[in-house]
């Protein structure tokens, strides 16, 4: 099973600041890596798929990069609605797996 | 527009059986996998099982093999997840999800399952 390790566990930032979230895989997942945002009481929402493709309706402030084992989600300028938990997920090998999440909180 | 509509919340007793559903629309059943994701209270996301409606190919995560059964009825575009004997530890939110071959993933709204005596 591929283990995804996200860092940091918590990111404390102010609105307008840039957020950089990391996801590291225990073995190569090629580009089959997605990022999700989840707010309390809501289903996750797809932000980025296949490492760098923004999902429909996702603003350009969200961008993804990386391949192989190291991936990054960048939020270029945090809006109040961006404070949430973010998960990465691989679909390279079954079982597909999620990282443990990074909570982006208001500083 | 892709939509996944899940069945409503359930409250069950330990040992009871349960089958929850997820009705899809807006996509071809042969262009994607359909699966179930568990989220226990206050915890992260876990893939449980996936099924390909085209040929009914099924995969289970080792943690869930033998614990649940995934199925699909192509005629009504509905996927199911069932338990034969629930435990208190099955209390969780369950999301269905459609993974397209092109990479996009769509989520259902979630079904809360509570197992308590």
PDB file of C-alpha atoms in Angstrom:
ATOM      1  CA  UNK A   1       0.000   0.000   0.000  1.00  0.00           C
ATOM      2  CA  UNK A   2       1.313   3.440  -0.928  1.00  0.00           C
ATOM      3  CA  UNK A   3       1.578   5.766   2.067  1.00  0.00           C
ATOM      4  CA  UNK A   4       1.077   9.488   1.494  1.00  0.00           C
ATOM      5  CA  UNK A   5       2.602  11.802   4.088  1.00  0.00           C
ATOM      6  CA  UNK A   6       1.362  15.374   4.197  1.00  0.00           C
ATOM      7  CA  UNK A   7       3.193  18.253   5.813  1.00  0.00           C
ATOM      8  CA  UNK A   8       2.750  20.275   7.819  1.00  0.00           C
ATOM      9  CA  UNK A   9      -0.139  18.869   9.844  1.00  0.00           C
ATOM     10  CA  UNK A  10      -1.338  22.411  10.545  1.00  0.00           C
ATOM     11  CA  UNK A  11      -0.564  25.641   8.725  1.00  0.00           C
ATOM     12  CA  UNK A  12      -1.402  28.896  10.500  1.00  0.00           C
ATOM     13  CA  UNK A  13      -1.606  31.805   8.070  1.00  0.00           C
ATOM     14  CA  UNK A  14      -3.366  35.122   7.587  1.00  0.00           C
ATOM     15  CA  UNK A  15      -5.779  35.956   4.756  1.00  0.00           C
ATOM     16  CA  UNK A  16      -3.857  37.058   1.680  1.00  0.00           C
ATOM     17  CA  UNK A  17      -0.790  34.968   2.510  1.00  0.00           C
ATOM     18  CA  UNK A  18       0.528  32.171   0.306  1.00  0.00           C
ATOM     19  CA  UNK A  19       0.021  28.581   1.455  1.00  0.00           C
ATOM     20  CA  UNK A  20       2.334  25.765   0.411  1.00  0.00           C
ATOM     21  CA  UNK A  21       1.244  22.220   1.250  1.00  0.00           C
ATOM     22  CA  UNK A  22       3.362  19.136   0.672  1.00  0.00           C
ATOM     23  CA  UNK A  23       2.491  15.509  -0.058  1.00  0.00           C
ATOM     24  CA  UNK A  24       5.156  12.801  -0.252  1.00  0.00           C
ATOM     25  CA  UNK A  25       4.487   9.260  -1.509  1.00  0.00           C
ATOM     26  CA  UNK A  26       6.267   6.147  -0.236  1.00  0.00           C
ATOM     27  CA  UNK A  27       6.812   5.105  -3.869  1.00  0.00           C
ATOM     28  CA  UNK A  28       6.236   6.700  -7.242  1.00  0.00           C
ATOM     29  CA  UNK A  29       2.640   7.490  -8.165  1.00  0.00           C
ATOM     30  CA  UNK A  30       3.647   9.064 -11.497  1.00  0.00           C
ATOM     31  CA  UNK A  31       1.238  12.002 -11.880  1.00  0.00           C
ATOM     32  CA  UNK A  32      -1.807  10.218 -10.454  1.00  0.00           C
ATOM     33  CA  UNK A  33      -2.145  12.553  -7.505  1.00  0.00           C
ATOM     34  CA  UNK A  34      -5.172  14.655  -6.576  1.00  0.00           C
ATOM     35  CA  UNK A  35      -5.861  17.349  -3.970  1.00  0.00           C
ATOM     36  CA  UNK A  36      -9.132  17.875  -2.118  1.00  0.00           C
ATOM     37  CA  UNK A  37     -10.514  20.521   0.203  1.00  0.00           C
ATOM     38  CA  UNK A  38     -12.904  19.608   2.974  1.00  0.00           C
ATOM     39  CA  UNK A  39     -14.834  21.962   5.239  1.00  0.00           C
ATOM     40  CA  UNK A  40     -16.673  20.833   8.384  1.00  0.00           C
ATOM     41  CA  UNK A  41     -19.899  19.025   7.626  1.00  0.00           C
ATOM     42  CA  UNK A  42     -19.243  18.942   3.889  1.00  0.00           C
ATOM     43  CA  UNK A  43     -18.111  16.349   1.387  1.00  0.00           C
ATOM     44  CA  UNK A  44     -14.592  16.773   0.034  1.00  0.00           C
ATOM     45  CA  UNK A  45     -14.222  18.914  -3.083  1.00  0.00           C
ATOM     46  CA  UNK A  46     -11.775  18.105  -5.872  1.00  0.00           C
ATOM     47  CA  UNK A  47      -9.282  20.918  -6.461  1.00  0.00           C
ATOM     48  CA  UNK A  48      -6.494  19.395  -8.558  1.00  0.00           C
ATOM     49  CA  UNK A  49      -6.264  16.087 -10.419  1.00  0.00           C
ATOM     50  CA  UNK A  50      -3.326  14.345 -12.076  1.00  0.00           C
ATOM     51  CA  UNK A  51      -0.922  16.547 -10.114  1.00  0.00           C
ATOM     52  CA  UNK A  52      -1.491  19.848 -11.908  1.00  0.00           C
ATOM     53  CA  UNK A  53      -4.927  19.988 -13.571  1.00  0.00           C
ATOM     54  CA  UNK A  54      -7.439  22.289 -11.919  1.00  0.00           C
ATOM     55  CA  UNK A  55     -10.900  20.798 -11.601  1.00  0.00           C
ATOM     56  CA  UNK A  56     -13.899  22.547 -13.108  1.00  0.00           C
ATOM     57  CA  UNK A  57     -14.743  25.769 -11.319  1.00  0.00           C
ATOM     58  CA  UNK A  58     -11.592  25.906  -9.190  1.00  0.00           C
ATOM     59  CA  UNK A  59      -9.978  29.365  -9.141  1.00  0.00           C
ATOM     60  CA  UNK A  60      -6.521  29.964 -10.557  1.00  0.00           C
ATOM     61  CA  UNK A  61      -5.264  30.777  -7.057  1.00  0.00           C
ATOM     62  CA  UNK A  62      -4.996  27.000  -6.562  1.00  0.00           C
ATOM     63  CA  UNK A  63      -2.155  25.238  -8.336  1.00  0.00           C
ATOM     64  CA  UNK A  64      -0.541  21.840  -8.105  1.00  0.00           C
ATOM     65  CA  UNK A  65       2.884  20.595  -9.088  1.00  0.00           C
ATOM     66  CA  UNK A  66       5.124  17.575  -8.803  1.00  0.00           C
ATOM     67  CA  UNK A  67       5.494  14.046 -10.079  1.00  0.00           C
ATOM     68  CA  UNK A  68       6.842  10.744  -8.848  1.00  0.00           C
ATOM     69  CA  UNK A  69       6.955  11.015  -5.058  1.00  0.00           C
ATOM     70  CA  UNK A  70       6.881  14.739  -4.232  1.00  0.00           C
ATOM     71  CA  UNK A  71       3.906  17.019  -4.774  1.00  0.00           C
ATOM     72  CA  UNK A  72       2.881  20.522  -3.772  1.00  0.00           C
ATOM     73  CA  UNK A  73      -0.414  22.367  -3.552  1.00  0.00           C
ATOM     74  CA  UNK A  74      -0.058  26.138  -3.577  1.00  0.00           C
ATOM     75  CA  UNK A  75      -2.760  28.647  -2.713  1.00  0.00           C
ATOM     76  CA  UNK A  76      -1.416  31.949  -3.978  1.00  0.00           C
ATOM     77  CA  UNK A  77      -3.451  34.235  -1.722  1.00  0.00           C
ATOM     78  CA  UNK A  78      -5.673  32.853   1.011  1.00  0.00           C
ATOM     79  CA  UNK A  79      -9.296  33.911   0.961  1.00  0.00           C
ATOM     80  CA  UNK A  80     -11.447  33.488   4.106  1.00  0.00           C
ATOM     81  CA  UNK A  81     -13.240  30.531   2.491  1.00  0.00           C
ATOM     82  CA  UNK A  82      -9.927  28.702   1.877  1.00  0.00           C
ATOM     83  CA  UNK A  83      -9.397  27.874   5.545  1.00  0.00           C
ATOM     84  CA  UNK A  84     -10.143  24.153   5.627  1.00  0.00           C
ATOM     85  CA  UNK A  85      -8.527  20.720   5.647  1.00  0.00           C
ATOM     86  CA  UNK A  86      -6.690  19.600   2.519  1.00  0.00           C
ATOM     87  CA  UNK A  87      -6.033  16.002   1.500  1.00  0.00           C
ATOM     88  CA  UNK A  88      -3.889  14.490  -1.216  1.00  0.00           C
ATOM     89  CA  UNK A  89      -4.844  11.138  -2.778  1.00  0.00           C
ATOM     90  CA  UNK A  90      -3.141   8.733  -5.197  1.00  0.00           C
ATOM     91  CA  UNK A  91      -4.840   6.538  -7.794  1.00  0.00           C
ATOM     92  CA  UNK A  92      -1.684   4.945  -9.182  1.00  0.00           C
ATOM     93  CA  UNK A  93      -2.009   1.663  -7.302  1.00  0.00           C
ATOM     94  CA  UNK A  94      -4.939   0.013  -5.572  1.00  0.00           C
ATOM     95  CA  UNK A  95      -5.734   0.496  -2.770  1.00  0.00           C
ATOM     96  CA  UNK A  96      -5.965   4.176  -3.577  1.00  0.00           C
ATOM     97  CA  UNK A  97      -4.886   6.094  -0.510  1.00  0.00           C
ATOM     98  CA  UNK A  98      -5.228   9.533   1.058  1.00  0.00           C
ATOM     99  CA  UNK A  99      -2.754  11.531   3.062  1.00  0.00           C
ATOM    100  CA  UNK A 100      -3.672  12.313   6.654  1.00  0.00           C
ATOM    101  CA  UNK A 101      -4.568  15.917   5.830  1.00  0.00           C
ATOM    102  CA  UNK A 102      -3.227  19.420   6.395  1.00  0.00           C
ATOM    103  CA  UNK A 103      -5.392  21.873   8.296  1.00  0.00           C
ATOM    104  CA  UNK A 104      -5.036  25.459   7.094  1.00  0.00           C
ATOM    105  CA  UNK A 105      -6.168  27.696   9.933  1.00  0.00           C
ATOM    106  CA  UNK A 106      -6.440  31.414  10.467  1.00  0.00           C
ATOM    107  CA  UNK A 107      -3.490  32.857  12.334  1.00  0.00           C
TER     108      UNK A 107
ATOM    109  CA  UNK B   1     -23.480  17.711 -14.921  1.00  0.00           C
ATOM    110  CA  UNK B   2     -22.340  14.698 -12.908  1.00  0.00           C
ATOM    111  CA  UNK B   3     -24.460  14.066  -9.822  1.00  0.00           C
ATOM    112  CA  UNK B   4     -24.222  11.369  -7.163  1.00  0.00           C
ATOM    113  CA  UNK B   5     -27.185  11.210  -4.779  1.00  0.00           C
ATOM    114  CA  UNK B   6     -26.842   8.993  -1.736  1.00  0.00           C
ATOM    115  CA  UNK B   7     -29.475   7.432   0.471  1.00  0.00           C
ATOM    116  CA  UNK B   8     -30.339   8.992   3.815  1.00  0.00           C
ATOM    117  CA  UNK B   9     -28.850   8.640   7.287  1.00  0.00           C
ATOM    118  CA  UNK B  10     -29.235   5.319   9.081  1.00  0.00           C
ATOM    119  CA  UNK B  11     -29.353   4.361  12.753  1.00  0.00           C
ATOM    120  CA  UNK B  12     -28.797   0.653  13.372  1.00  0.00           C
ATOM    121  CA  UNK B  13     -28.037  -1.759  16.198  1.00  0.00           C
ATOM    122  CA  UNK B  14     -24.914  -3.944  16.324  1.00  0.00           C
ATOM    123  CA  UNK B  15     -25.435  -7.165  14.387  1.00  0.00           C
ATOM    124  CA  UNK B  16     -28.007  -5.708  11.995  1.00  0.00           C
ATOM    125  CA  UNK B  17     -27.539  -5.625   8.230  1.00  0.00           C
ATOM    126  CA  UNK B  18     -27.534  -2.519   6.071  1.00  0.00           C
ATOM    127  CA  UNK B  19     -27.367  -1.544   2.409  1.00  0.00           C
ATOM    128  CA  UNK B  20     -26.785   2.079   1.381  1.00  0.00           C
ATOM    129  CA  UNK B  21     -27.070   3.425  -2.147  1.00  0.00           C
ATOM    130  CA  UNK B  22     -25.646   5.997  -4.531  1.00  0.00           C
ATOM    131  CA  UNK B  23     -27.520   6.963  -7.710  1.00  0.00           C
ATOM    132  CA  UNK B  24     -25.439   8.522 -10.457  1.00  0.00           C
ATOM    133  CA  UNK B  25     -26.370  10.666 -13.432  1.00  0.00           C
ATOM    134  CA  UNK B  26     -24.692  12.806 -16.068  1.00  0.00           C
ATOM    135  CA  UNK B  27     -21.959  10.365 -17.106  1.00  0.00           C
ATOM    136  CA  UNK B  28     -21.345   7.071 -18.862  1.00  0.00           C
ATOM    137  CA  UNK B  29     -21.059   4.084 -16.536  1.00  0.00           C
ATOM    138  CA  UNK B  30     -18.292   2.635 -18.698  1.00  0.00           C
ATOM    139  CA  UNK B  31     -16.042   5.680 -18.291  1.00  0.00           C
ATOM    140  CA  UNK B  32     -15.370   5.455 -14.578  1.00  0.00           C
ATOM    141  CA  UNK B  33     -14.975   3.468 -11.389  1.00  0.00           C
ATOM    142  CA  UNK B  34     -17.514   3.932  -8.594  1.00  0.00           C
ATOM    143  CA  UNK B  35     -16.383   3.502  -5.035  1.00  0.00           C
ATOM    144  CA  UNK B  36     -16.977   4.153  -1.374  1.00  0.00           C
ATOM    145  CA  UNK B  37     -14.905   6.227   1.056  1.00  0.00           C
ATOM    146  CA  UNK B  38     -15.219   6.062   4.836  1.00  0.00           C
ATOM    147  CA  UNK B  39     -14.668   8.960   7.208  1.00  0.00           C
ATOM    148  CA  UNK B  40     -14.888   8.097  10.866  1.00  0.00           C
ATOM    149  CA  UNK B  41     -15.795  10.920  13.270  1.00  0.00           C
ATOM    150  CA  UNK B  42     -13.026  13.506  13.360  1.00  0.00           C
ATOM    151  CA  UNK B  43     -10.742  11.388  11.167  1.00  0.00           C
ATOM    152  CA  UNK B  44      -9.415  11.261   7.619  1.00  0.00           C
ATOM    153  CA  UNK B  45     -10.597   9.609   4.426  1.00  0.00           C
ATOM    154  CA  UNK B  46     -10.212   5.926   3.524  1.00  0.00           C
ATOM    155  CA  UNK B  47     -11.029   4.147   0.269  1.00  0.00           C
ATOM    156  CA  UNK B  48     -13.000   0.995   0.979  1.00  0.00           C
ATOM    157  CA  UNK B  49     -13.876  -0.557  -2.380  1.00  0.00           C
ATOM    158  CA  UNK B  50     -14.407   0.259  -6.044  1.00  0.00           C
ATOM    159  CA  UNK B  51     -16.351  -1.351  -8.868  1.00  0.00           C
ATOM    160  CA  UNK B  52     -16.272  -0.892 -12.628  1.00  0.00           C
ATOM    161  CA  UNK B  53     -19.855  -1.076 -13.946  1.00  0.00           C
ATOM    162  CA  UNK B  54     -18.626  -2.055 -17.413  1.00  0.00           C
ATOM    163  CA  UNK B  55     -17.599  -5.572 -16.382  1.00  0.00           C
ATOM    164  CA  UNK B  56     -18.291  -5.574 -12.598  1.00  0.00           C
ATOM    165  CA  UNK B  57     -14.578  -5.783 -11.801  1.00  0.00           C
ATOM    166  CA  UNK B  58     -14.334  -5.200  -8.058  1.00  0.00           C
ATOM    167  CA  UNK B  59     -11.471  -4.224  -5.766  1.00  0.00           C
ATOM    168  CA  UNK B  60     -11.451  -4.064  -1.975  1.00  0.00           C
ATOM    169  CA  UNK B  61      -8.941  -2.355   0.277  1.00  0.00           C
ATOM    170  CA  UNK B  62      -7.336  -5.023   2.503  1.00  0.00           C
ATOM    171  CA  UNK B  63      -8.752  -3.276   5.578  1.00  0.00           C
ATOM    172  CA  UNK B  64     -12.301  -3.756   4.300  1.00  0.00           C
ATOM    173  CA  UNK B  65     -12.051  -7.102   2.471  1.00  0.00           C
ATOM    174  CA  UNK B  66     -14.654  -9.439   3.902  1.00  0.00           C
ATOM    175  CA  UNK B  67     -16.269  -6.664   5.952  1.00  0.00           C
ATOM    176  CA  UNK B  68     -18.440  -5.040   3.259  1.00  0.00           C
ATOM    177  CA  UNK B  69     -19.786  -5.809  -0.207  1.00  0.00           C
ATOM    178  CA  UNK B  70     -19.896  -3.373  -3.097  1.00  0.00           C
ATOM    179  CA  UNK B  71     -22.283  -3.866  -5.989  1.00  0.00           C
ATOM    180  CA  UNK B  72     -23.887  -1.971  -8.846  1.00  0.00           C
ATOM    181  CA  UNK B  73     -27.151  -2.088 -10.773  1.00  0.00           C
ATOM    182  CA  UNK B  74     -26.324  -0.651 -14.179  1.00  0.00           C
ATOM    183  CA  UNK B  75     -29.989  -0.544 -15.216  1.00  0.00           C
ATOM    184  CA  UNK B  76     -30.684   2.157 -12.627  1.00  0.00           C
ATOM    185  CA  UNK B  77     -27.161   3.640 -12.424  1.00  0.00           C
ATOM    186  CA  UNK B  78     -26.950   2.861  -8.728  1.00  0.00           C
ATOM    187  CA  UNK B  79     -24.083   1.582  -6.624  1.00  0.00           C
ATOM    188  CA  UNK B  80     -24.476  -0.053  -3.235  1.00  0.00           C
ATOM    189  CA  UNK B  81     -22.448  -0.782  -0.124  1.00  0.00           C
ATOM    190  CA  UNK B  82     -23.696  -3.402   2.261  1.00  0.00           C
ATOM    191  CA  UNK B  83     -22.896  -4.911   5.636  1.00  0.00           C
ATOM    192  CA  UNK B  84     -24.203  -8.250   6.888  1.00  0.00           C
ATOM    193  CA  UNK B  85     -23.478  -7.585  10.560  1.00  0.00           C
ATOM    194  CA  UNK B  86     -22.749  -4.041  11.699  1.00  0.00           C
ATOM    195  CA  UNK B  87     -20.415  -3.146  14.552  1.00  0.00           C
ATOM    196  CA  UNK B  88     -20.231   0.015  16.610  1.00  0.00           C
ATOM    197  CA  UNK B  89     -16.916   0.736  14.869  1.00  0.00           C
ATOM    198  CA  UNK B  90     -18.790   1.048  11.543  1.00  0.00           C
ATOM    199  CA  UNK B  91     -20.195   4.358  12.764  1.00  0.00           C
ATOM    200  CA  UNK B  92     -18.988   6.854  10.176  1.00  0.00           C
ATOM    201  CA  UNK B  93     -19.852   9.034   7.226  1.00  0.00           C
ATOM    202  CA  UNK B  94     -19.741   7.104   3.964  1.00  0.00           C
ATOM    203  CA  UNK B  95     -19.204   8.893   0.669  1.00  0.00           C
ATOM    204  CA  UNK B  96     -19.659   7.426  -2.752  1.00  0.00           C
ATOM    205  CA  UNK B  97     -17.290   8.731  -5.385  1.00  0.00           C
ATOM    206  CA  UNK B  98     -16.971   8.420  -9.130  1.00  0.00           C
ATOM    207  CA  UNK B  99     -13.408   8.293 -10.469  1.00  0.00           C
ATOM    208  CA  UNK B 100     -13.311   9.020 -14.185  1.00  0.00           C
ATOM    209  CA  UNK B 101     -10.577   7.532 -16.335  1.00  0.00           C
ATOM    210  CA  UNK B 102      -9.651  11.098 -17.237  1.00  0.00           C
ATOM    211  CA  UNK B 103      -8.770  11.889 -13.632  1.00  0.00           C
ATOM    212  CA  UNK B 104     -11.712  13.838 -12.257  1.00  0.00           C
ATOM    213  CA  UNK B 105     -13.501  12.583  -9.176  1.00  0.00           C
ATOM    214  CA  UNK B 106     -17.050  13.481  -8.147  1.00  0.00           C
ATOM    215  CA  UNK B 107     -18.472  12.998  -4.661  1.00  0.00           C
ATOM    216  CA  UNK B 108     -21.865  12.141  -3.274  1.00  0.00           C
ATOM    217  CA  UNK B 109     -23.217  14.152  -0.344  1.00  0.00           C
ATOM    218  CA  UNK B 110     -22.464  11.417   2.194  1.00  0.00           C
ATOM    219  CA  UNK B 111     -24.532   8.943   4.210  1.00  0.00           C
ATOM    220  CA  UNK B 112     -24.133   8.994   7.990  1.00  0.00           C
ATOM    221  CA  UNK B 113     -24.325   5.529   9.527  1.00  0.00           C
ATOM    222  CA  UNK B 114     -24.687   5.297  13.296  1.00  0.00           C
ATOM    223  CA  UNK B 115     -24.434   1.906  14.973  1.00  0.00           C
ATOM    224  CA  UNK B 116     -25.441   1.921  18.622  1.00  0.00           C
ATOM    225  CA  UNK B 117     -27.198  -0.366  21.035  1.00  0.00           C
TER     226      UNK B 117
END
